[in-house]
XYZ file of C-alpha atoms in Angstrom:
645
model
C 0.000 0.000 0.000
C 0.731 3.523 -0.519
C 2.087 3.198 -3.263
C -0.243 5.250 -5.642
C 0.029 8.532 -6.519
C -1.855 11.493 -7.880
C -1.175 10.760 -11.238
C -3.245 7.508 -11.207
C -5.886 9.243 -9.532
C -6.117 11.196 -11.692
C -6.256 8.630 -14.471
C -8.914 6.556 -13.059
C -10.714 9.831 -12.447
C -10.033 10.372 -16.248
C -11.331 6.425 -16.979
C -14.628 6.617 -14.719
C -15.315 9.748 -17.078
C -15.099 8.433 -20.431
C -16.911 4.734 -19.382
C -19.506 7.209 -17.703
C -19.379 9.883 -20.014
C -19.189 8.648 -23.327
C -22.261 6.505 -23.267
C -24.398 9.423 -21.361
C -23.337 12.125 -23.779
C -24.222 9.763 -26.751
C -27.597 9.306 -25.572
C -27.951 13.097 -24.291
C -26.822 14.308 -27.658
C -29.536 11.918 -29.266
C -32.365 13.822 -27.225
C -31.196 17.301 -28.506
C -29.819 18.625 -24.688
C -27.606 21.173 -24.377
C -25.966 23.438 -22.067
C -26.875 22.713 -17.894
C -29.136 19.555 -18.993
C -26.805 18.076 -21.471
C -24.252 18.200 -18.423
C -26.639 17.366 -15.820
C -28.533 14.263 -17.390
C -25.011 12.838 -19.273
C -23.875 11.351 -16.741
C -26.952 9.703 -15.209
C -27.554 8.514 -18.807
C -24.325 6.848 -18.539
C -25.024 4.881 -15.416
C -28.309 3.747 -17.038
C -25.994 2.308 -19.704
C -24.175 1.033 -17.537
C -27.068 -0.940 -15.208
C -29.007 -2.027 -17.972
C -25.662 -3.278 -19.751
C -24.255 -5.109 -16.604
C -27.742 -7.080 -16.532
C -27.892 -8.527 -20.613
C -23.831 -9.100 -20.262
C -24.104 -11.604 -17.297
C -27.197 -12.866 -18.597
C -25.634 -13.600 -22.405
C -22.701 -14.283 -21.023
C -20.478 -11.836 -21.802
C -18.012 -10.535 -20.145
C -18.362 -7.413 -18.450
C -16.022 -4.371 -20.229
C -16.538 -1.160 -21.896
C -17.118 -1.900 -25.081
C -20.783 -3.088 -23.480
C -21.913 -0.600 -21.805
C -21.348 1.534 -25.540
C -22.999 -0.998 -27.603
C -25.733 -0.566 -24.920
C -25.809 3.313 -24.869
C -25.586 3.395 -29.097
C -29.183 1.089 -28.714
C -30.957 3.730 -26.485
C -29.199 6.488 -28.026
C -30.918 4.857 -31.554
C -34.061 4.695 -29.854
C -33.788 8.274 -28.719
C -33.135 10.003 -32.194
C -35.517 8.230 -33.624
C -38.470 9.414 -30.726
C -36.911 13.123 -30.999
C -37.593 12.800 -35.077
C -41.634 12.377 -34.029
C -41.632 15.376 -31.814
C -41.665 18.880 -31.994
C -38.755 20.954 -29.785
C -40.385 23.603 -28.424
C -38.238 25.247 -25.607
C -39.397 28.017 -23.350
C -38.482 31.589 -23.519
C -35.027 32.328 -23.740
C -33.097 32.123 -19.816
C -32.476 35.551 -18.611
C -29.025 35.390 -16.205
C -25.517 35.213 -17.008
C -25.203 32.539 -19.542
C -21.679 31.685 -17.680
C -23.471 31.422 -14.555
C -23.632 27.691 -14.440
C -20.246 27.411 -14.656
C -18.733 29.291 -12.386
C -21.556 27.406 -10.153
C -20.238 24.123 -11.197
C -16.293 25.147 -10.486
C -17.210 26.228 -7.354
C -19.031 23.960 -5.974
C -16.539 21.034 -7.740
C -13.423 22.531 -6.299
C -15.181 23.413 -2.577
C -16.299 19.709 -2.125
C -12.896 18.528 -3.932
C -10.824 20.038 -1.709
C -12.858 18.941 1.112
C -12.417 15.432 -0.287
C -8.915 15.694 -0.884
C -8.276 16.459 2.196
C -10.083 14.142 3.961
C -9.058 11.289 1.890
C -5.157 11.867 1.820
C -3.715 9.719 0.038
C -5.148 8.264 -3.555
C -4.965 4.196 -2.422
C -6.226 4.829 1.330
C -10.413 3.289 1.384
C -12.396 3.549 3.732
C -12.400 1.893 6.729
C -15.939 1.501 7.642
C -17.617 -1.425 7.744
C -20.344 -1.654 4.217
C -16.970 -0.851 2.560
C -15.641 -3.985 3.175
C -17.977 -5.744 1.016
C -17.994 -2.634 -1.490
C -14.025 -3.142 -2.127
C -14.566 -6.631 -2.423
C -17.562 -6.847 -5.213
C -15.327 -4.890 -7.323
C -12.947 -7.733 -7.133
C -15.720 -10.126 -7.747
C -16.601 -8.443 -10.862
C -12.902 -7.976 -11.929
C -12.451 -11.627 -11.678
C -15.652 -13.322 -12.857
C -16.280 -10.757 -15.682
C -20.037 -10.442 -14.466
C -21.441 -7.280 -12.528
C -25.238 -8.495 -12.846
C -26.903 -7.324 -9.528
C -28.293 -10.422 -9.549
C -25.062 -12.400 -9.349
C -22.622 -10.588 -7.160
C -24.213 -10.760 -3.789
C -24.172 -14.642 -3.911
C -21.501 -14.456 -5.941
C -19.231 -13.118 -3.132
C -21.368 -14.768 -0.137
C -23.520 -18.273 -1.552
C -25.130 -18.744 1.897
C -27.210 -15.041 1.001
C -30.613 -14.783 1.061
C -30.231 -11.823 -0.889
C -30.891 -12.014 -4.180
C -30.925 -8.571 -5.982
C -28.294 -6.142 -4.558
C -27.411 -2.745 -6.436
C -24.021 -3.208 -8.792
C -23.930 0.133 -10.612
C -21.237 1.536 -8.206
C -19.078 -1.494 -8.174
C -19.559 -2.371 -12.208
C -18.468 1.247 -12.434
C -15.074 1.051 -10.241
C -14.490 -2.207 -11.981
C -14.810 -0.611 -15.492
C -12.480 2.029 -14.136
C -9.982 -0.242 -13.079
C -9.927 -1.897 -16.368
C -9.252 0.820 -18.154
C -6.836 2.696 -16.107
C -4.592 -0.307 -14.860
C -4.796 1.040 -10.911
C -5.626 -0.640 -7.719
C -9.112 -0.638 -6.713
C -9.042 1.760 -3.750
C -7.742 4.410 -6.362
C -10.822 3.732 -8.478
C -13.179 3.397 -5.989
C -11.737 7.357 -4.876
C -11.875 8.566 -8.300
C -15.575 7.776 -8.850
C -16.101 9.179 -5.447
C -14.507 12.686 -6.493
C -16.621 12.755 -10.109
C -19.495 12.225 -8.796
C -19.331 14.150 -5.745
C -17.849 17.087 -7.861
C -19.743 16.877 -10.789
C -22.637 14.903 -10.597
C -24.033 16.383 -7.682
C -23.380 20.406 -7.636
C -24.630 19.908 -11.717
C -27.716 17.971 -10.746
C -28.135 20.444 -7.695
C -27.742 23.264 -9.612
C -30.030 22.312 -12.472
C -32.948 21.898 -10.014
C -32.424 24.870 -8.362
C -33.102 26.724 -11.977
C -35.857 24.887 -12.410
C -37.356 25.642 -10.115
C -36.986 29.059 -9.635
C -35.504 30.689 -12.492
C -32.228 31.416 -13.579
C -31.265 34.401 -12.041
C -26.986 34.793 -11.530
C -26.933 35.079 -7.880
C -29.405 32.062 -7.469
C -27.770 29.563 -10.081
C -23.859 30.531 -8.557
C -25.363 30.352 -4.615
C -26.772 27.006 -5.608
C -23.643 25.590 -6.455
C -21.846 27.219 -3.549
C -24.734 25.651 -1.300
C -24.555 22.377 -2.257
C -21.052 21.943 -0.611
C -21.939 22.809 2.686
C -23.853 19.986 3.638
C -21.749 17.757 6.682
C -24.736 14.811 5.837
C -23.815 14.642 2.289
C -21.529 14.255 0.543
C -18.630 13.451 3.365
C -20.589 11.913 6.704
C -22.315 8.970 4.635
C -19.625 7.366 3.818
C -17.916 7.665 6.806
C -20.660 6.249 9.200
C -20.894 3.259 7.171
C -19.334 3.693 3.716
C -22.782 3.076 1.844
C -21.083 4.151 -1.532
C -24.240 2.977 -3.578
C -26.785 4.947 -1.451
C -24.491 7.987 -2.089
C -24.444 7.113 -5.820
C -27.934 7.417 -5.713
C -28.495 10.630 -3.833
C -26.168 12.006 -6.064
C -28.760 11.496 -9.094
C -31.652 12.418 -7.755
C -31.704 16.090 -8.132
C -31.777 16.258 -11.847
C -34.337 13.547 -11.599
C -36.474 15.649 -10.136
C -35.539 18.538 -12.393
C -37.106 16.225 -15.288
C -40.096 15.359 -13.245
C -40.983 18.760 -12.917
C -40.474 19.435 -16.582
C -42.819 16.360 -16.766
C -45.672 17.890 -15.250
C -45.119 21.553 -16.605
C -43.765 23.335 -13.129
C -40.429 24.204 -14.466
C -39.381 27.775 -14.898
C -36.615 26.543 -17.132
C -37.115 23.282 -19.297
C -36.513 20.895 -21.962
C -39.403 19.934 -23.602
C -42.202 18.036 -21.822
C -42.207 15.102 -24.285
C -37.894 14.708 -23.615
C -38.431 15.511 -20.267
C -40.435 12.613 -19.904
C -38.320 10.589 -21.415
C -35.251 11.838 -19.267
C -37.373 10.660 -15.990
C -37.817 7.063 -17.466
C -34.145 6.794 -18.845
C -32.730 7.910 -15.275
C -34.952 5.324 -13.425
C -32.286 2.300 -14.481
C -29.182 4.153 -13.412
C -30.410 5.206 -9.880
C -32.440 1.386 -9.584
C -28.892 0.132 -10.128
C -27.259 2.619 -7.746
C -29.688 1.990 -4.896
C -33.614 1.141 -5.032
C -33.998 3.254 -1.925
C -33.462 6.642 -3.792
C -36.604 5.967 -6.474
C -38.656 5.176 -2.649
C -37.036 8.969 -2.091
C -38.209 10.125 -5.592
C -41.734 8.823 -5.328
C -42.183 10.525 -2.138
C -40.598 14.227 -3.318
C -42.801 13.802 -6.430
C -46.231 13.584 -4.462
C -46.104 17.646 -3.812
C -45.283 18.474 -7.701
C -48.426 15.820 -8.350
C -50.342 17.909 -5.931
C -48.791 21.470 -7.844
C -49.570 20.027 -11.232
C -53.194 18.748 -10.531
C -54.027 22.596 -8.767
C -52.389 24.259 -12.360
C -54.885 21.431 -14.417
C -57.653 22.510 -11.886
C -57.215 26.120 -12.348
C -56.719 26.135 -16.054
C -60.133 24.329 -16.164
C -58.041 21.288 -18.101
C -59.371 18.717 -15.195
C -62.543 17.858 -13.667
C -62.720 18.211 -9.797
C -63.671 14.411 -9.861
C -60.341 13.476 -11.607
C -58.063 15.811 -9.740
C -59.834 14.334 -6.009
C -59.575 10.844 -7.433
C -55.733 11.497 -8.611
C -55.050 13.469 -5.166
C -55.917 10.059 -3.128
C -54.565 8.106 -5.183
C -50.881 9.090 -5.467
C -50.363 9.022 -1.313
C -51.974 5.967 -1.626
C -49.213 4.145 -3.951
C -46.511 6.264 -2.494
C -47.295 4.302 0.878
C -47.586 0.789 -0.748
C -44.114 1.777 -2.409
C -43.218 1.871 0.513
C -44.635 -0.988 2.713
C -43.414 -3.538 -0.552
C -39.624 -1.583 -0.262
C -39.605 -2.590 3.412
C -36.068 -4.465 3.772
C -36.927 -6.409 6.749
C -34.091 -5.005 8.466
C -33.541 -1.974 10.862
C -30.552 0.037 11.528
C -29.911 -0.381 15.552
C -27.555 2.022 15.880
C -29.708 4.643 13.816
C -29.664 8.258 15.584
C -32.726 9.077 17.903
C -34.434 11.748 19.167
C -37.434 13.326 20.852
C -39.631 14.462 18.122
C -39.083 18.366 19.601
C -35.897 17.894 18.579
C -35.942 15.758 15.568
C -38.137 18.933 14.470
C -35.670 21.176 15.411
C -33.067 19.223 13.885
C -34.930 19.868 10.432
C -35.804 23.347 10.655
C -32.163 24.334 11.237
C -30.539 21.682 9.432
C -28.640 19.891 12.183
C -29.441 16.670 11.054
C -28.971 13.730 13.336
C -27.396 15.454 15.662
C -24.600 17.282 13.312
C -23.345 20.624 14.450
C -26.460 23.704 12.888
C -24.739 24.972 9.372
C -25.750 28.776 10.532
C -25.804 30.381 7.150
C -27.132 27.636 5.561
C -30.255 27.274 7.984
C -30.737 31.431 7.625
C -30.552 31.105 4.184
C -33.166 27.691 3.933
C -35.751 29.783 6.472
C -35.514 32.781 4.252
C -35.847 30.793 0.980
C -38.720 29.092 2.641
C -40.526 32.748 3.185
C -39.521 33.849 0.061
C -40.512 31.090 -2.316
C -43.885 31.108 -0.848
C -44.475 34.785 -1.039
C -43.025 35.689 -4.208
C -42.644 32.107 -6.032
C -46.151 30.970 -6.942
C -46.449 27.069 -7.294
C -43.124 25.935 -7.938
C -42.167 28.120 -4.186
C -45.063 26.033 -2.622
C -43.990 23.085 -4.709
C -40.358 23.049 -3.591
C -41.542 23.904 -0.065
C -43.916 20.838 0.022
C -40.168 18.715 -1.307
C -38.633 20.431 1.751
C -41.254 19.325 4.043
C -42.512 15.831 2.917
C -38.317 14.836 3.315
C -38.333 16.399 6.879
C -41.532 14.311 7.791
C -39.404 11.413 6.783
C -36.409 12.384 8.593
C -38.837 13.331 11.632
C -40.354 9.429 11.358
C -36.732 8.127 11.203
C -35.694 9.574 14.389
C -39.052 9.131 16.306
C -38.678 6.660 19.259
C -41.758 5.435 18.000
C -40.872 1.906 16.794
C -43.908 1.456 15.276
C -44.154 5.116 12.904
C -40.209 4.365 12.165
C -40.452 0.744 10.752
C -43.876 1.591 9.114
C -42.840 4.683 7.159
C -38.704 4.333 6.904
C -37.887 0.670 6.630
C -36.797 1.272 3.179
C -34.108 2.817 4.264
C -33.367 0.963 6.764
C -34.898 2.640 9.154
C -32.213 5.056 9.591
C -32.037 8.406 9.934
C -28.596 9.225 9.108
C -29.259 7.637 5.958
C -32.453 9.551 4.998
C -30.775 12.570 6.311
C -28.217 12.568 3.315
C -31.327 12.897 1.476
C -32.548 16.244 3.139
C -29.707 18.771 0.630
C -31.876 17.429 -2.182
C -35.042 19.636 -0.712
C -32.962 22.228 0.949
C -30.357 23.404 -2.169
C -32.847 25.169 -4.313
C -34.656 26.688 -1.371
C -31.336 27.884 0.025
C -30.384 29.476 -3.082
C -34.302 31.257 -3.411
C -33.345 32.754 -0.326
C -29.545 33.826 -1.138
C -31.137 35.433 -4.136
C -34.368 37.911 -2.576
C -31.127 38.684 0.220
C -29.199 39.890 -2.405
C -31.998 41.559 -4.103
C -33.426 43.175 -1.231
C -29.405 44.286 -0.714
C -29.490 46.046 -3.984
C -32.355 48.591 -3.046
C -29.508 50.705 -1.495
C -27.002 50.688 -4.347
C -27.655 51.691 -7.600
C -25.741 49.565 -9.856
C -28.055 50.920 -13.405
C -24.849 53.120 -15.069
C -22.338 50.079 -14.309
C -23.780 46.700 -15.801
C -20.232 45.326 -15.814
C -19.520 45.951 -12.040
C -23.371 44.704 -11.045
C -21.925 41.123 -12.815
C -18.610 41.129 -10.673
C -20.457 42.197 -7.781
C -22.852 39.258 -8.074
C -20.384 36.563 -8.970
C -18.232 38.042 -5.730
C -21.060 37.531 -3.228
C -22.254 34.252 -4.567
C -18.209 33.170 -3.843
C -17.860 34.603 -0.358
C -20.640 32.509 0.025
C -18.996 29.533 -1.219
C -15.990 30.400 1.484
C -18.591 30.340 4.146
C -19.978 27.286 3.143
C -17.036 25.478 3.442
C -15.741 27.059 6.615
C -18.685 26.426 8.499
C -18.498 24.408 12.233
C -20.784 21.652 10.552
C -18.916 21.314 7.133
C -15.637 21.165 8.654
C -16.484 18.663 11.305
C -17.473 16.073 8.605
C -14.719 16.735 6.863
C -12.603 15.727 9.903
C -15.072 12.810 10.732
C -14.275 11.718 7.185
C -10.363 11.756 7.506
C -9.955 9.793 10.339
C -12.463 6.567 8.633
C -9.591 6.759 6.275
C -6.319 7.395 8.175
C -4.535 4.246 8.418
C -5.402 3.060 12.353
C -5.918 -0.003 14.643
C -7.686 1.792 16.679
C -10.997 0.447 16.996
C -12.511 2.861 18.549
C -12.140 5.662 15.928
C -12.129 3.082 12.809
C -14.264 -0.270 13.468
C -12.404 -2.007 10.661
C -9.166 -0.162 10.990
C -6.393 -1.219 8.600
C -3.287 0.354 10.219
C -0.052 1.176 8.411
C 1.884 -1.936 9.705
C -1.764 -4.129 8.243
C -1.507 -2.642 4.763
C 2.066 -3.376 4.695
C 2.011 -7.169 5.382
C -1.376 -7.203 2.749
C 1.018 -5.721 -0.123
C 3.675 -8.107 0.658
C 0.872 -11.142 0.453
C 1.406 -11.501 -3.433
C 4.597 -12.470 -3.407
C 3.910 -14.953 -0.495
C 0.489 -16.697 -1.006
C -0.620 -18.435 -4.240
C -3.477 -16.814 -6.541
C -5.771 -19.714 -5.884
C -5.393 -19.910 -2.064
C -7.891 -19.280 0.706
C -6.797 -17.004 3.516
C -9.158 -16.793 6.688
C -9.223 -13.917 8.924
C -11.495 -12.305 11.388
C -13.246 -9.809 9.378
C -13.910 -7.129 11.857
C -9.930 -6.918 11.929
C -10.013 -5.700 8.046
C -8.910 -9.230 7.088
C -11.309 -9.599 4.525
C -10.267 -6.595 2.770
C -7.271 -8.594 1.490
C -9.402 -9.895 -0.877
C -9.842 -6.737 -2.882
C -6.439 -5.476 -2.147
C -4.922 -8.815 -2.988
C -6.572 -10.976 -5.439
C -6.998 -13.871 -2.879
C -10.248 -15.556 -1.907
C -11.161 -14.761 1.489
C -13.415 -16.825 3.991
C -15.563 -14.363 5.338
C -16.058 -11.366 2.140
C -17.578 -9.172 4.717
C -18.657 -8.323 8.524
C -22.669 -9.633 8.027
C -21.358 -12.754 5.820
C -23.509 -15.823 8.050
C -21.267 -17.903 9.880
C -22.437 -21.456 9.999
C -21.370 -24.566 9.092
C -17.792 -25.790 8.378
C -16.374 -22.024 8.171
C -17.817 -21.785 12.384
C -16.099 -25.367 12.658
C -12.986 -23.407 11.705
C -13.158 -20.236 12.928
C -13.981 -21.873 16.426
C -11.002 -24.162 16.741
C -8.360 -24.300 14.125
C -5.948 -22.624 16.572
C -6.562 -25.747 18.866
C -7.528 -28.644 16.543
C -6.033 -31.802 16.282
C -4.939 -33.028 13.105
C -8.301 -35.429 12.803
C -10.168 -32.561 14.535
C -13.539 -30.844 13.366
C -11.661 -27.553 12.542
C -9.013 -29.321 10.871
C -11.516 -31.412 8.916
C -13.223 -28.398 8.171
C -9.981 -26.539 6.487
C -9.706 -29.145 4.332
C -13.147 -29.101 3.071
C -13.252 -25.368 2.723
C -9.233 -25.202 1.129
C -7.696 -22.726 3.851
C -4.638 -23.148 4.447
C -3.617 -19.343 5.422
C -4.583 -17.449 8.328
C -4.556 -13.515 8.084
C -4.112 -12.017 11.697
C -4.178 -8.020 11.775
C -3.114 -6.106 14.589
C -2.790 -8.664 16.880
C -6.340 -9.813 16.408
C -7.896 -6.669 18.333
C -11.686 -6.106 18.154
C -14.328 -4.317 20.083
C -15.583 -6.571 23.120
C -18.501 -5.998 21.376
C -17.541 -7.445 17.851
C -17.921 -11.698 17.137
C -15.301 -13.067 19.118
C -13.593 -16.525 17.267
C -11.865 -18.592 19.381
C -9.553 -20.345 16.938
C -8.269 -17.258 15.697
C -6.595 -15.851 19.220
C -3.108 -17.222 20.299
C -2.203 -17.844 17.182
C 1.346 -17.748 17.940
C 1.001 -20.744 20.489
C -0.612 -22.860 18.051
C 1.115 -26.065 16.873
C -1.224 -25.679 13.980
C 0.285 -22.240 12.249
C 3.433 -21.537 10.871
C 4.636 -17.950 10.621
C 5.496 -16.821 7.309
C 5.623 -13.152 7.743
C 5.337 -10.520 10.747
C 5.175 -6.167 10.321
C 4.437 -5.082 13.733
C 1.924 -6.942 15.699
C 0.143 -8.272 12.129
C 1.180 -12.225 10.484
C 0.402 -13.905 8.389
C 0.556 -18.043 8.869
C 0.918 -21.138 6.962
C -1.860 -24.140 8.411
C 0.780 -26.789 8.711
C -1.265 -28.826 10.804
C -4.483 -30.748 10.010
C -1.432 -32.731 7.529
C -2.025 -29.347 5.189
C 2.104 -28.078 5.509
């Protein structure tokens, strides 16, 4: 380890673009976008290539690589044109704003949360050290080495005693297509899709919604992309708390889903047409099933209040009956609940944040989600955006205020110590609140940036700016990037950022890191290539970061992850190998399962809290294990018992 530097970051980074890119712009370019949706929907586009590709590959039997997910975007792309030839494109009156305006909101926000990432990541091969990540690494290894990154293969793939079987691939079939075409290791691909799509994905699809919204005034477009990296419960604290890298895929694509949804139902200020809107919302569905089912649970539920905008324009306009619009109005709740009820995992976060629901309220208002310290400016600027986009907004303020509000309910339910209100209306999310928190920027960006622009309005009454156009522009442009600097400096953004940096600093310490991998660890896994054959079996007590040798190493692995089920012969083992006689169950049960190496890191040291295995303590002692090789308080043994040596 460490090994990697910032050049191959920045060629995976360059990889994960084109496999991404390429395919999204072909099939953008087909539907006639340009300018913020071409860059907005592109790459959400691409992962639908790339979900709907890594399903007919396995399925065909192909083997998964690039030159798939293209043949698969050229199809839709083909079907595109051809839909955009029947159609009229009718845009809406021309955008009135800086036309440069989205970029400069794209830079900043891009280089605020880069440099936030940067610096919480460190170095370009560190991973993180939590414990979903674990399995995340290690399905990109599955997918590297069985050519198939169907998410209905890997999870039993990499664990055949699941019961699981459908699990979200997008992320990993991305990384793995990264890794092809770049050559690096797969912590340096998993970090380079973490910094595009944290840096582009999400301020573009951010910043898109905001402008539809509300308009496409300067100060609001450049404050939205500002905004949108001031969040500590997304982009940095989810991965962190449990290094759910497809759930922050997915959040990262919802905004511009939305965006298209709105177009959909005619509530956009600024649009595509409502015919290619429509298609953009059932082209995006794919990518962000593939990235994590949960977020189109999230999207059905933020759509109900631009349902409930679009039915009261239809009812005003005269273009509904009142019989229609009362039998639509129950009837959209009514599936948004059994969404939810048949998206219920059957499994609950315990160590979810709670609260009183005072507080949880509270928490919401101000934006000091699960218990994260309040982002001031950000909650003054959500309040006033609030006021503002109801008083001055028409429907698409009350619209985007209903978003705000329907995703705080949820957040409220999440953190409720009312067992029965959280399971019933947040098990799709596993009940847990962090999670649905990282969800909350999604409502709160484009009211944010309403209220950045009426204060910067209402500051213009006392300065007349009508003989100087030129210094108006600057002036603009200069407040929407203080802004970004306060963002970014704020109590709540830093603290994540700090949070995030120590999940990846090299530790044993299991208190900050519950899988810490410490410096001496990632030493001895480098050196395992050179000492352990490519078809071996190395067992290792996966709350030590053992497992993660198999994505750092190429080596099968007993345990892939921390919730892999224990039963059978590899308990047998795990229980007594350290112990066994020669003709003993343990012994017997290496031979069935073809370990022969045992991975012990940092000494073996896990929470009291953690699975304890008995055969894997005293290793040193044991008549069964050789020591091949020792960095610190980490080895790595030979089984030359159980007549394996």
């Amino acid at each position: 380890m460490g090994t990697a530097n910032w050049g191959s970051l920045l060629l995976a980074f360059v990889a994960a673009l084109i496999v991404i890119g390429l395919p999204g712009a072909l099939i953008a370019v087909a539907l006639r976008l340009r300018g913020l949706w071409l860059a907005a929907a592109t790459p959400l586009l691409g992962f639908t290539a790339i979900a709907v590709a890594s399903v007919w590959s396995a399925a065909t039997g192909v083997r998964w690589a690039w030159w798939t997910v293209l043949a698969t975007a050229l199809v839709i792309a083909g079907v595109a044109f051809a839909f955009m030839l029947t159609i009229r494109d009718t845009r809406k009156s021309p955008l009135v704003g800086w036309r440069w305006a989205p970029v400069v909101a794209i830079g900043s926000g891009a280089s605020l949360i880069g440099y936030r990432l940067i610096i919480a990541i460190g170095e370009p091969d560190r991973f993180d050290q939590a414990g979903d990540n674990v399995f995340h690494l290690n399905a990109v290894r599955w997918v590297l080495d069985h050519g198939d990154a169907s998410p209905l293969h890997v999870m039993r793939g990499l664990d055949p005693l699941s019961v699981v079987s459908f699990y979200p691939t997008t992320w990993h079939a991305t990384v793995a297509l990264a890794c092809q075409l770049s050559g690096v290791a797969i912590p340096v691909a998993s970090n380079a899709l973490l910094l595009l799509v944290a840096c582009l994905v999400w301020p573009t699809g951010a910043i898109l919604l905001a402008r539809t919204l509300f308009g496409a005034a300067t100060v609001l477009v450049v404050a939205a992309g500002a905004i949108c990296s001031g969040f500590a419960v997304y982009p940095l604290i989810l991965l962190p708390y449990m290094g759910t890298y497809p759930l922050f895929l997915s959040v990262a694509m919802l905004p511009a889903s939305i965006a298209a949804l709105a177009g959909c139902l005619g509530l956009a200020r600024v649009s595509v047409p409502s015919l290619v809107a429509l298609a953009l919302s059932i082209l995006f569905l794919p990518g962000i099933v593939g990235a994590h089912p949960s977020a189109v649970v999230m999207l059905i539920v933020m759509a109900l209040p631009m349902v409930y905008g679009a039915l009261w324009a239809q009812r005003s306009a005269r273009r509904i009956t009142s019989s229609r619009a009362i039998l639509v109005a129950i009837l959209c709740p009514a599936i948004a609940f059994a969404v939810i009820l048949l998206a219920r995992t059957g499994f609950a976060q315990s160590t979810t944040w709670k609260s009183s629901t005072a507080q949880a309220i509270g928490e919401a208002v101000l934006g000091g989600f699960a218990g994260q310290p309040i982002p001031l400016v950000l909650s003054v600027l959500t309040i006033v955006g609030i006021i503002a986009a109801i008083r001055l907004s028409g429907l698409s303020g009350w619209v985007a205020t209903g978003i705000w509000a329907l995703t705080c309910a949820v957040y409220i339910a999440a953190s409720s110590n009312y067992d029965f209100v959280r399971l019933l209306f947040t098990e799709p999310w596993y009940a847990d609140a962090m999670r649905i928190a990282a969800f909350t920027p999604v409502a709160v960006i484009p009211l944010a940036a309403r209220g950045a622009e009426w204060l910067w309005v209402w500051s213009c009454r006392h300065v007349d700016f009508s003989t100087h156009p030129a210094r108006f522009r600057i002036a603009e442009v200069a407040a929407a990037l203080i802004l970004s600097c306060t963002m970014v400096q704020s109590w709540a953004a830093q603290n994540a950022t700090r949070f995030m940096q120590s999940m990846f600093t090299p530790t044993d310490n299991q208190y900050v890191s519950p899988v810490g991998v410490s410096a001496d660890d990632r030493t001895l896994l480098a050196r395992i290539p050179s000492l352990v054959p490519a078809n071996a079996v190395i067992a290792g007590d996966p709350w030590t970061g053992a497992s993660f040798a198999f994505a750092l190493t190429g080596r099968q692995v007993l345990v892939p992850h921390m919730l892999a089920p224990i039963t059978g012969q590899t308990k047998v083992f795990l229980d007594g190998i350290s112990t066994s006689s020669a003709n003993g169950p343990a012994c017997r049960a290496a031979k069935k399962l073809g370990v022969d190496w045992v991975l012990e890191l940092h000494g073996g040291k896990t929470l009291p809290s953690r699975p304890q295995y008995p055969g894997l303590k005293q290793l040193e002692n044991s008549p069964n294990m050789e020591l091949i090789d020792r960095v610190g308080d980490s080895s790595l043994y030979k089984i030359v018992g159980c007549s394996l040596g």
